[in-house]
Amino acid sequence: MNKNKFYTLGVLTSGGDAPGMNACVRAVARTAFQEGANVVGIMNGYEGLINGEFKRWRNARAVGGILRLGGTWLQAQRSKDFREKHGQREAIRNMNEEGIDGLIVIGGDGTLRGAHALAEQGIKVIGIPASIDNDIWGTDMAIGVDTALNTIMESVDKLRDTASSHNRAFLVETMGRNSGYLAVQAGISCGAEIVLCPEFPTTVENVAEVIENAYERGKNHAIIIVAEGATLRTTDLARELDKMDVGFKTRVTILGHVQRGGSPTAFDRHLAARLGIRAAQALLNSETDMMVGLRGRDITLAPLTDVTTKTRPVNMEFYNMVRMLAQ
Ligand code: F6P
């Protein structure tokens, strides 16, 4: 008899969506079915857990056709109620009633904090990192980051066409509330003059000098990447630069939620598959309160206590590379 025949695994996505979440849900579900377990898809993240929005999937076909889809097919929310003890208690009560033995949660830092809170109350749970911000400790890459970076790169390449046609400097704002990861990586991939990010604050005068310097060296455009969470706000910076004579006229583009959409890249689909398989296997082997992650070439497990208390620093060497290459 299959040892997992009476095991029911629940899976949800939570927080901001990230391309590759669907590929990951598919990998989790198919691994569980392969191992003989039952699978329940939970709609709307933790909110769905509180409201009992469960879908019992009959077999692996239930997750067919979602691999290449962007967004999250299971839908996601940032649940206020789940941050409170009463919400968590309600979620646990529903899980028990539905006969869910273990939970896989796919999402960013808030989602993983929620997973840890459940584990502390005795729920078996494994987290999978998915957030375009790539600010999660315990993994080199989260699901969705590569797709977002490619979207940024395509957008900035287009902006460069128009910037050089009109001798302009473009301030391009990327997502990343508390992290400059996307901005720094985009700065390298897109040949920016300078990157502004929360981790390495700079002044308006320094940015002005960098732009003026590019103008004087005969460049016909300048690209400045600004992380959403940078100490200087993008529109304020543009206003200040307009008052100074930096050579180029400036324009602002805020990329916004376009960065979260789109079909996942090959890298994200591959990462989602590996993390999903490992997470389901870990849960079925009675591991709990852990997050799967990519470290080097390996898929590893890290305790959620570490994941939720440590921060993932932005690489200073990469930050400096942007300035060095902007010659
Ligand atoms: O955490 C992912 C992220 O896209 C951040 O980069 C951004 O600050 C935030 O989510 C936006 O959240 P919302 O979709 O709720 O506006």
GROMACS .gro file of C-alpha atoms and ligand atoms in nm:
model
  343
    1MET     CA    1   0.000   0.000   0.000
    2ASN     CA    2   0.121   0.350  -0.084
    3LYS     CA    3   0.237   0.520   0.236
    4ASN     CA    4   0.100   0.859   0.122
    5LYS     CA    5  -0.248   0.734   0.033
    6PHE     CA    6  -0.403   0.902   0.334
    7TYR     CA    7  -0.189   1.217   0.314
    8THR     CA    8  -0.345   1.542   0.191
    9LEU     CA    9  -0.115   1.824   0.084
   10GLY     CA   10  -0.243   2.182   0.049
   11VAL     CA   11  -0.078   2.443  -0.174
   12LEU     CA   12  -0.130   2.819  -0.193
   13THR     CA   13   0.028   3.132  -0.340
   14SER     CA   14   0.030   3.452  -0.135
   15GLY     CA   15   0.148   3.817  -0.141
   16GLY     CA   16   0.245   3.981  -0.468
   17ASP     CA   17   0.230   3.752  -0.770
   18ALA     CA   18   0.551   3.647  -0.947
   19PRO     CA   19   0.598   3.484  -1.290
   20GLY     CA   20   0.663   3.112  -1.238
   21MET     CA   21   0.422   3.066  -0.946
   22ASN     CA   22   0.196   2.853  -1.168
   23ALA     CA   23   0.486   2.638  -1.286
   24CYS     CA   24   0.566   2.583  -0.920
   25VAL     CA   25   0.209   2.489  -0.820
   26ARG     CA   26   0.212   2.237  -1.107
   27ALA     CA   27   0.542   2.086  -0.987
   28VAL     CA   28   0.420   2.063  -0.626
   29ALA     CA   29   0.090   1.900  -0.723
   30ARG     CA   30   0.238   1.653  -0.969
   31THR     CA   31   0.510   1.546  -0.726
   32ALA     CA   32   0.247   1.485  -0.459
   33PHE     CA   33   0.026   1.286  -0.699
   34GLN     CA   34   0.329   1.088  -0.815
   35GLU     CA   35   0.397   1.002  -0.449
   36GLY     CA   36   0.037   0.886  -0.403
   37ALA     CA   37  -0.087   1.179  -0.192
   38ASN     CA   38  -0.408   1.383  -0.230
   39VAL     CA   39  -0.381   1.749  -0.325
   40VAL     CA   40  -0.592   2.053  -0.234
   41GLY     CA   41  -0.542   2.387  -0.413
   42ILE     CA   42  -0.620   2.681  -0.183
   43MET     CA   43  -0.753   2.993  -0.358
   44ASN     CA   44  -0.657   3.350  -0.256
   45GLY     CA   45  -0.362   3.267  -0.033
   46TYR     CA   46  -0.402   3.287   0.346
   47GLU     CA   47  -0.733   3.469   0.299
   48GLY     CA   48  -0.863   3.155   0.125
   49LEU     CA   49  -0.735   2.943   0.411
   50ILE     CA   50  -0.939   3.158   0.651
   51ASN     CA   51  -1.247   3.141   0.429
   52GLY     CA   52  -1.214   2.772   0.340
   53GLU     CA   53  -1.168   2.827  -0.037
   54PHE     CA   54  -1.048   2.475  -0.114
   55LYS     CA   55  -1.034   2.287  -0.443
   56ARG     CA   56  -0.971   1.913  -0.416
   57TRP     CA   57  -0.785   1.815  -0.733
   58ARG     CA   58  -0.869   1.470  -0.868
   59ASN     CA   59  -0.544   1.405  -1.049
   60ALA     CA   60  -0.240   1.562  -1.219
   61ARG     CA   61  -0.452   1.685  -1.512
   62ALA     CA   62  -0.609   1.944  -1.282
   63VAL     CA   63  -0.292   2.152  -1.307
   64GLY     CA   64  -0.251   2.108  -1.684
   65GLY     CA   65  -0.197   2.410  -1.910
   66ILE     CA   66  -0.068   2.651  -1.644
   67LEU     CA   67   0.310   2.610  -1.683
   68ARG     CA   68   0.355   2.904  -1.921
   69LEU     CA   69   0.101   3.137  -1.758
   70GLY     CA   70   0.208   3.456  -1.578
   71GLY     CA   71   0.036   3.577  -1.260
   72THR     CA   72  -0.108   3.324  -1.021
   73TRP     CA   73  -0.385   3.092  -1.127
   74LEU     CA   74  -0.465   3.021  -0.760
   75GLN     CA   75  -0.484   3.399  -0.705
   76ALA     CA   76  -0.320   3.575  -0.413
   77GLN     CA   77  -0.385   3.847  -0.158
   78ARG     CA   78  -0.204   4.026   0.118
   79SER     CA   79  -0.428   3.908   0.405
   80LYS     CA   80  -0.461   4.150   0.699
   81ASP     CA   81  -0.662   3.900   0.907
   82PHE     CA   82  -0.396   3.633   0.879
   83ARG     CA   83  -0.143   3.863   1.049
   84GLU     CA   84  -0.358   3.838   1.362
   85LYS     CA   85  -0.377   3.533   1.590
   86HIS     CA   86  -0.754   3.496   1.540
   87GLY     CA   87  -0.707   3.472   1.160
   88GLN     CA   88  -0.435   3.209   1.199
   89ARG     CA   89  -0.654   3.008   1.438
   90GLU     CA   90  -0.941   3.015   1.189
   91ALA     CA   91  -0.707   2.902   0.910
   92ILE     CA   92  -0.583   2.608   1.120
   93ARG     CA   93  -0.939   2.509   1.210
   94ASN     CA   94  -1.033   2.502   0.838
   95MET     CA   95  -0.724   2.303   0.746
   96ASN     CA   96  -0.806   2.042   1.010
   97GLU     CA   97  -1.168   2.023   0.897
   98GLU     CA   98  -1.058   1.973   0.533
   99GLY     CA   99  -0.810   1.705   0.645
  100ILE     CA  100  -0.504   1.892   0.513
  101ASP     CA  101  -0.196   1.731   0.671
  102GLY     CA  102   0.070   1.966   0.540
  103LEU     CA  103   0.097   2.294   0.355
  104ILE     CA  104   0.320   2.437   0.082
  105VAL     CA  105   0.321   2.817   0.061
  106ILE     CA  106   0.466   3.002  -0.236
  107GLY     CA  107   0.544   3.372  -0.195
  108GLY     CA  108   0.766   3.649  -0.059
  109ASP     CA  109   0.888   3.754   0.287
  110GLY     CA  110   0.541   3.824   0.433
  111THR     CA  111   0.417   3.486   0.310
  112LEU     CA  112   0.713   3.308   0.465
  113ARG     CA  113   0.657   3.486   0.798
  114GLY     CA  114   0.299   3.355   0.784
  115ALA     CA  115   0.431   3.003   0.718
  116HIS     CA  116   0.660   3.026   1.021
  117ALA     CA  117   0.369   3.143   1.239
  118LEU     CA  118   0.169   2.834   1.131
  119ALA     CA  119   0.464   2.604   1.198
  120GLU     CA  120   0.496   2.746   1.549
  121GLN     CA  121   0.135   2.638   1.607
  122GLY     CA  122   0.207   2.281   1.499
  123ILE     CA  123   0.120   2.294   1.127
  124LYS     CA  124   0.357   2.109   0.893
  125VAL     CA  125   0.465   2.369   0.639
  126ILE     CA  126   0.734   2.423   0.375
  127GLY     CA  127   0.790   2.761   0.205
  128ILE     CA  128   0.897   2.834  -0.152
  129PRO     CA  129   1.048   3.178  -0.229
  130ALA     CA  130   0.867   3.368  -0.505
  131SER     CA  131   0.904   3.746  -0.528
  132ILE     CA  132   1.048   3.962  -0.803
  133ASP     CA  133   1.234   4.165  -0.535
  134ASN     CA  134   1.484   3.884  -0.463
  135ASP     CA  135   1.516   4.003  -0.105
  136ILE     CA  136   1.467   3.665   0.064
  137TRP     CA  137   1.749   3.520   0.273
  138GLY     CA  138   1.834   3.155   0.204
  139THR     CA  139   1.812   3.150  -0.175
  140ASP     CA  140   2.027   3.300  -0.450
  141MET     CA  141   1.720   3.348  -0.669
  142ALA     CA  142   1.348   3.361  -0.596
  143ILE     CA  143   1.089   3.258  -0.854
  144GLY     CA  144   0.994   3.549  -1.084
  145VAL     CA  145   1.315   3.752  -1.056
  146ASP     CA  146   1.462   3.646  -1.388
  147THR     CA  147   1.140   3.719  -1.579
  148ALA     CA  148   1.109   4.062  -1.414
  149LEU     CA  149   1.470   4.144  -1.502
  150ASN     CA  150   1.414   4.050  -1.863
  151THR     CA  151   1.104   4.272  -1.872
  152ILE     CA  152   1.306   4.562  -1.729
  153MET     CA  153   1.586   4.502  -1.978
  154GLU     CA  154   1.350   4.502  -2.278
  155SER     CA  155   1.184   4.821  -2.154
  156VAL     CA  156   1.510   5.005  -2.092
  157ASP     CA  157   1.645   4.898  -2.434
  158LYS     CA  158   1.340   5.066  -2.588
  159LEU     CA  159   1.381   5.376  -2.372
  160ARG     CA  160   1.743   5.402  -2.481
  161ASP     CA  161   1.629   5.425  -2.847
  162THR     CA  162   1.422   5.731  -2.778
  163ALA     CA  163   1.670   5.874  -2.524
  164SER     CA  164   1.953   5.876  -2.777
  165SER     CA  165   1.728   6.018  -3.051
  166HIS     CA  166   1.663   6.326  -2.836
  167ASN     CA  167   1.977   6.357  -2.622
  168ARG     CA  168   1.788   6.284  -2.303
  169ALA     CA  169   1.857   6.136  -1.964
  170PHE     CA  170   1.596   5.884  -1.849
  171LEU     CA  171   1.525   5.808  -1.486
  172VAL     CA  172   1.376   5.458  -1.486
  173GLU     CA  173   1.211   5.336  -1.165
  174THR     CA  174   1.214   4.964  -1.093
  175MET     CA  175   1.017   4.780  -0.823
  176GLY     CA  176   1.175   4.685  -0.491
  177ARG     CA  177   1.024   4.845  -0.182
  178ASN     CA  178   1.317   4.764   0.045
  179SER     CA  179   1.566   4.612  -0.193
  180GLY     CA  180   1.788   4.745  -0.470
  181TYR     CA  181   1.849   4.401  -0.621
  182LEU     CA  182   1.642   4.453  -0.939
  183ALA     CA  183   1.782   4.802  -0.990
  184VAL     CA  184   2.146   4.695  -0.954
  185GLN     CA  185   2.112   4.389  -1.180
  186ALA     CA  186   1.922   4.599  -1.435
  187GLY     CA  187   2.192   4.865  -1.413
  188ILE     CA  188   2.451   4.611  -1.524
  189SER     CA  189   2.232   4.451  -1.793
  190CYS     CA  190   2.117   4.784  -1.938
  191GLY     CA  191   2.438   4.989  -1.921
  192ALA     CA  192   2.312   5.252  -1.677
  193GLU     CA  193   2.530   5.545  -1.566
  194ILE     CA  194   2.437   5.500  -1.201
  195VAL     CA  195   2.189   5.308  -0.986
  196LEU     CA  196   2.003   5.456  -0.690
  197CYS     CA  197   1.896   5.207  -0.427
  198PRO     CA  198   1.806   5.198  -0.056
  199GLU     CA  199   2.125   5.016   0.041
  200PHE     CA  200   2.368   5.277  -0.099
  201PRO     CA  201   2.224   5.629  -0.057
  202THR     CA  202   2.353   5.911  -0.276
  203THR     CA  203   2.285   6.285  -0.329
  204VAL     CA  204   2.116   6.485  -0.606
  205GLU     CA  205   2.451   6.660  -0.661
  206ASN     CA  206   2.627   6.329  -0.721
  207VAL     CA  207   2.364   6.214  -0.972
  208ALA     CA  208   2.384   6.553  -1.148
  209GLU     CA  209   2.761   6.523  -1.172
  210VAL     CA  210   2.738   6.172  -1.318
  211ILE     CA  211   2.489   6.284  -1.584
  212GLU     CA  212   2.685   6.598  -1.670
  213ASN     CA  213   2.999   6.395  -1.698
  214ALA     CA  214   2.833   6.156  -1.946
  215TYR     CA  215   2.717   6.456  -2.151
  216GLU     CA  216   3.064   6.606  -2.159
  217ARG     CA  217   3.215   6.273  -2.269
  218GLY     CA  218   2.995   6.296  -2.581
  219LYS     CA  219   2.724   6.046  -2.488
  220ASN     CA  220   2.389   6.106  -2.656
  221HIS     CA  221   2.182   5.963  -2.370
  222ALA     CA  222   2.205   5.862  -2.005
  223ILE     CA  223   2.011   5.591  -1.825
  224ILE     CA  224   1.968   5.618  -1.447
  225ILE     CA  225   1.798   5.327  -1.270
  226VAL     CA  226   1.617   5.417  -0.949
  227ALA     CA  227   1.486   5.148  -0.711
  228GLU     CA  228   1.136   5.212  -0.577
  229GLY     CA  229   1.275   5.225  -0.222
  230ALA     CA  230   1.573   5.455  -0.295
  231THR     CA  231   1.621   5.745  -0.053
  232LEU     CA  232   1.575   5.997  -0.338
  233ARG     CA  233   1.225   5.973  -0.489
  234THR     CA  234   1.231   5.948  -0.868
  235THR     CA  235   0.997   6.238  -0.948
  236ASP     CA  236   1.160   6.468  -0.688
  237LEU     CA  237   1.499   6.387  -0.834
  238ALA     CA  238   1.379   6.470  -1.188
  239ARG     CA  239   1.243   6.804  -1.065
  240GLU     CA  240   1.575   6.890  -0.897
  241LEU     CA  241   1.778   6.788  -1.203
  242ASP     CA  242   1.560   7.006  -1.426
  243LYS     CA  243   1.661   7.308  -1.217
  244MET     CA  244   2.031   7.235  -1.277
  245ASP     CA  245   2.214   7.244  -1.609
  246VAL     CA  246   2.328   6.882  -1.656
  247GLY     CA  247   2.341   6.891  -2.039
  248PHE     CA  248   2.060   6.641  -2.104
  249LYS     CA  249   1.693   6.715  -2.047
  250THR     CA  250   1.541   6.447  -1.823
  251ARG     CA  251   1.236   6.224  -1.853
  252VAL     CA  252   1.090   5.977  -1.601
  253THR     CA  253   0.951   5.627  -1.662
  254ILE     CA  254   0.804   5.428  -1.374
  255LEU     CA  255   0.789   5.068  -1.490
  256GLY     CA  256   0.550   4.961  -1.211
  257HIS     CA  257   0.347   4.642  -1.222
  258VAL     CA  258   0.443   4.560  -1.580
  259GLN     CA  259   0.748   4.402  -1.411
  260ARG     CA  260   0.530   4.146  -1.233
  261GLY     CA  261   0.352   4.017  -1.544
  262GLY     CA  262   0.435   3.797  -1.840
  263SER     CA  263   0.506   3.437  -1.918
  264PRO     CA  264   0.794   3.304  -1.704
  265THR     CA  265   1.137   3.270  -1.865
  266ALA     CA  266   1.301   2.929  -1.911
  267PHE     CA  267   1.512   2.999  -1.599
  268ASP     CA  268   1.205   3.072  -1.385
  269ARG     CA  269   1.016   2.765  -1.510
  270HIS     CA  270   1.318   2.547  -1.437
  271LEU     CA  271   1.370   2.698  -1.091
  272ALA     CA  272   0.998   2.667  -1.011
  273ALA     CA  273   1.003   2.300  -1.111
  274ARG     CA  274   1.308   2.217  -0.897
  275LEU     CA  275   1.186   2.408  -0.591
  276GLY     CA  276   0.833   2.268  -0.622
  277ILE     CA  277   0.949   1.908  -0.642
  278ARG     CA  278   1.191   1.945  -0.350
  279ALA     CA  279   0.932   2.120  -0.133
  280ALA     CA  280   0.667   1.851  -0.188
  281GLN     CA  281   0.919   1.575  -0.120
  282ALA     CA  282   1.037   1.746   0.198
  283LEU     CA  283   0.681   1.785   0.329
  284LEU     CA  284   0.594   1.422   0.252
  285ASN     CA  285   0.910   1.323   0.440
  286SER     CA  286   0.777   1.507   0.749
  287GLU     CA  287   1.013   1.804   0.725
  288THR     CA  288   0.857   2.127   0.847
  289ASP     CA  289   0.926   2.497   0.920
  290MET     CA  290   1.176   2.514   0.635
  291MET     CA  291   1.216   2.695   0.304
  292VAL     CA  292   1.359   2.542  -0.012
  293GLY     CA  293   1.610   2.758  -0.198
  294LEU     CA  294   1.871   2.765  -0.471
  295ARG     CA  295   2.227   2.795  -0.345
  296GLY     CA  296   2.489   2.776  -0.615
  297ARG     CA  297   2.363   2.491  -0.829
  298ASP     CA  298   2.194   2.304  -0.545
  299ILE     CA  299   1.843   2.303  -0.405
  300THR     CA  300   1.877   2.334  -0.027
  301LEU     CA  301   1.659   2.367   0.282
  302ALA     CA  302   1.689   2.656   0.530
  303PRO     CA  303   1.500   2.697   0.861
  304LEU     CA  304   1.217   2.953   0.840
  305THR     CA  305   1.345   3.107   1.164
  306ASP     CA  306   1.657   3.215   0.974
  307VAL     CA  307   1.469   3.312   0.659
  308THR     CA  308   1.234   3.540   0.852
  309THR     CA  309   1.498   3.710   1.067
  310LYS     CA  310   1.792   3.755   0.831
  311THR     CA  311   1.818   3.989   0.533
  312ARG     CA  312   1.972   3.928   0.194
  313PRO     CA  313   2.225   4.205   0.120
  314VAL     CA  314   2.267   4.362  -0.223
  315ASN     CA  315   2.609   4.283  -0.366
  316MET     CA  316   2.831   4.594  -0.344
  317GLU     CA  317   3.065   4.459  -0.608
  318PHE     CA  318   2.774   4.451  -0.856
  319TYR     CA  319   2.671   4.802  -0.752
  320ASN     CA  320   3.022   4.932  -0.824
  321MET     CA  321   3.034   4.743  -1.156
  322VAL     CA  322   2.764   4.973  -1.295
  323ARG     CA  323   2.977   5.287  -1.246
  324MET     CA  324   3.295   5.120  -1.364
  325LEU     CA  325   3.137   5.003  -1.692
  326ALA     CA  326   2.965   5.334  -1.767
  327GLN     CA  327   3.259   5.485  -1.954
  328F6P     O1  328   0.711   4.260  -0.322
  328F6P     C1  329   0.686   4.268  -0.457
  328F6P     C2  330   0.641   4.406  -0.498
  328F6P     O2  331   0.621   4.405  -0.636
  328F6P     C3  332   0.733   4.521  -0.457
  328F6P     O3  333   0.844   4.535  -0.542
  328F6P     C4  334   0.639   4.638  -0.461
  328F6P     O4  335   0.684   4.740  -0.377
  328F6P     C5  336   0.510   4.578  -0.411
  328F6P     O5  337   0.518   4.439  -0.436
  328F6P     C6  338   0.386   4.635  -0.473
  328F6P     O6  339   0.276   4.580  -0.408
  328F6P     P1  340   0.127   4.587  -0.464
  328F6P     O7  341   0.116   4.494  -0.581
  328F6P     O8  342   0.044   4.543  -0.350
  328F6P     O9  343   0.103   4.729  -0.507
   0.00000   0.00000   0.00000
